[in-house]
């Protein structure tokens, strides 16, 4: 499920999640 978190980061580089 980690890949999902990274995928989001790539989709929203300007909205960076809780990395």
PDB file of N, CA and C in Angstrom:
ATOM      1  N   UNK A   1       0.836  -1.208   0.000  1.00  0.00           N
ATOM      2  CA  UNK A   1       0.000   0.000   0.000  1.00  0.00           C
ATOM      3  C   UNK A   1       0.876   1.266   0.000  1.00  0.00           C
ATOM      4  N   UNK A   2       2.161   1.073   0.149  1.00  0.00           N
ATOM      5  CA  UNK A   2       3.048   2.252   0.170  1.00  0.00           C
ATOM      6  C   UNK A   2       3.087   2.911  -1.212  1.00  0.00           C
ATOM      7  N   UNK A   3       3.006   2.088  -2.223  1.00  0.00           N
ATOM      8  CA  UNK A   3       3.045   2.617  -3.594  1.00  0.00           C
ATOM      9  C   UNK A   3       1.899   3.615  -3.805  1.00  0.00           C
ATOM     10  N   UNK A   4       0.783   3.337  -3.176  1.00  0.00           N
ATOM     11  CA  UNK A   4      -0.384   4.231  -3.321  1.00  0.00           C
ATOM     12  C   UNK A   4      -0.041   5.624  -2.791  1.00  0.00           C
ATOM     13  N   UNK A   5       0.639   5.645  -1.669  1.00  0.00           N
ATOM     14  CA  UNK A   5       0.997   6.941  -1.056  1.00  0.00           C
ATOM     15  C   UNK A   5       1.959   7.710  -1.972  1.00  0.00           C
ATOM     16  N   UNK A   6       2.880   6.979  -2.567  1.00  0.00           N
ATOM     17  CA  UNK A   6       3.858   7.632  -3.453  1.00  0.00           C
ATOM     18  C   UNK A   6       3.162   8.124  -4.726  1.00  0.00           C
ATOM     19  N   UNK A   7       2.220   7.323  -5.212  1.00  0.00           N
ATOM     20  CA  UNK A   7       1.498   7.690  -6.435  1.00  0.00           C
ATOM     21  C   UNK A   7       0.786   9.035  -6.234  1.00  0.00           C
ATOM     22  N   UNK A   8       0.232   9.207  -5.062  1.00  0.00           N
ATOM     23  CA  UNK A   8      -0.484  10.458  -4.757  1.00  0.00           C
ATOM     24  C   UNK A   8       0.493  11.625  -4.776  1.00  0.00           C
ATOM     25  N   UNK A   9       1.656  11.394  -4.210  1.00  0.00           N
ATOM     26  CA  UNK A   9       2.662  12.462  -4.147  1.00  0.00           C
ATOM     27  C   UNK A   9       3.052  12.901  -5.563  1.00  0.00           C
ATOM     28  N   UNK A  10       3.081  11.940  -6.481  1.00  0.00           N
ATOM     29  CA  UNK A  10       3.459  12.265  -7.862  1.00  0.00           C
ATOM     30  C   UNK A  10       2.314  12.977  -8.580  1.00  0.00           C
ATOM     31  N   UNK A  11       1.105  12.619  -8.186  1.00  0.00           N
ATOM     32  CA  UNK A  11      -0.073  13.226  -8.822  1.00  0.00           C
ATOM     33  C   UNK A  11      -0.278  14.650  -8.322  1.00  0.00           C
ATOM     34  N   UNK A  12       0.075  14.881  -7.074  1.00  0.00           N
ATOM     35  CA  UNK A  12      -0.098  16.224  -6.489  1.00  0.00           C
ATOM     36  C   UNK A  12       1.201  16.703  -5.847  1.00  0.00           C
ATOM     37  N   UNK A  13       2.186  17.037  -6.645  1.00  0.00           N
ATOM     38  CA  UNK A  13       3.480  17.508  -6.123  1.00  0.00           C
ATOM     39  C   UNK A  13       3.341  18.864  -5.451  1.00  0.00           C
ATOM     40  N   UNK A  14       2.303  19.580  -5.809  1.00  0.00           N
ATOM     41  CA  UNK A  14       2.104  20.918  -5.220  1.00  0.00           C
ATOM     42  C   UNK A  14       1.251  20.808  -3.960  1.00  0.00           C
ATOM     43  N   UNK A  15       0.659  19.661  -3.754  1.00  0.00           N
ATOM     44  CA  UNK A  15      -0.216  19.512  -2.560  1.00  0.00           C
ATOM     45  C   UNK A  15       0.407  18.476  -1.615  1.00  0.00           C
ATOM     46  N   UNK A  16       1.663  18.113  -1.832  1.00  0.00           N
ATOM     47  CA  UNK A  16       2.331  17.083  -0.997  1.00  0.00           C
ATOM     48  C   UNK A  16       1.472  16.613   0.185  1.00  0.00           C
ATOM     49  N   UNK A  17       1.256  15.318   0.291  1.00  0.00           N
ATOM     50  CA  UNK A  17       0.468  14.743   1.395  1.00  0.00           C
ATOM     51  C   UNK A  17       1.250  14.713   2.705  1.00  0.00           C
ATOM     52  N   UNK A  18       0.804  13.916   3.648  1.00  0.00           N
ATOM     53  CA  UNK A  18       1.494  13.837   4.955  1.00  0.00           C
ATOM     54  C   UNK A  18       2.710  12.920   4.851  1.00  0.00           C
ATOM     55  N   UNK A  19       3.579  13.174   3.885  1.00  0.00           N
ATOM     56  CA  UNK A  19       4.742  12.296   3.676  1.00  0.00           C
ATOM     57  C   UNK A  19       5.564  12.211   4.951  1.00  0.00           C
TER      58      UNK A  19
END
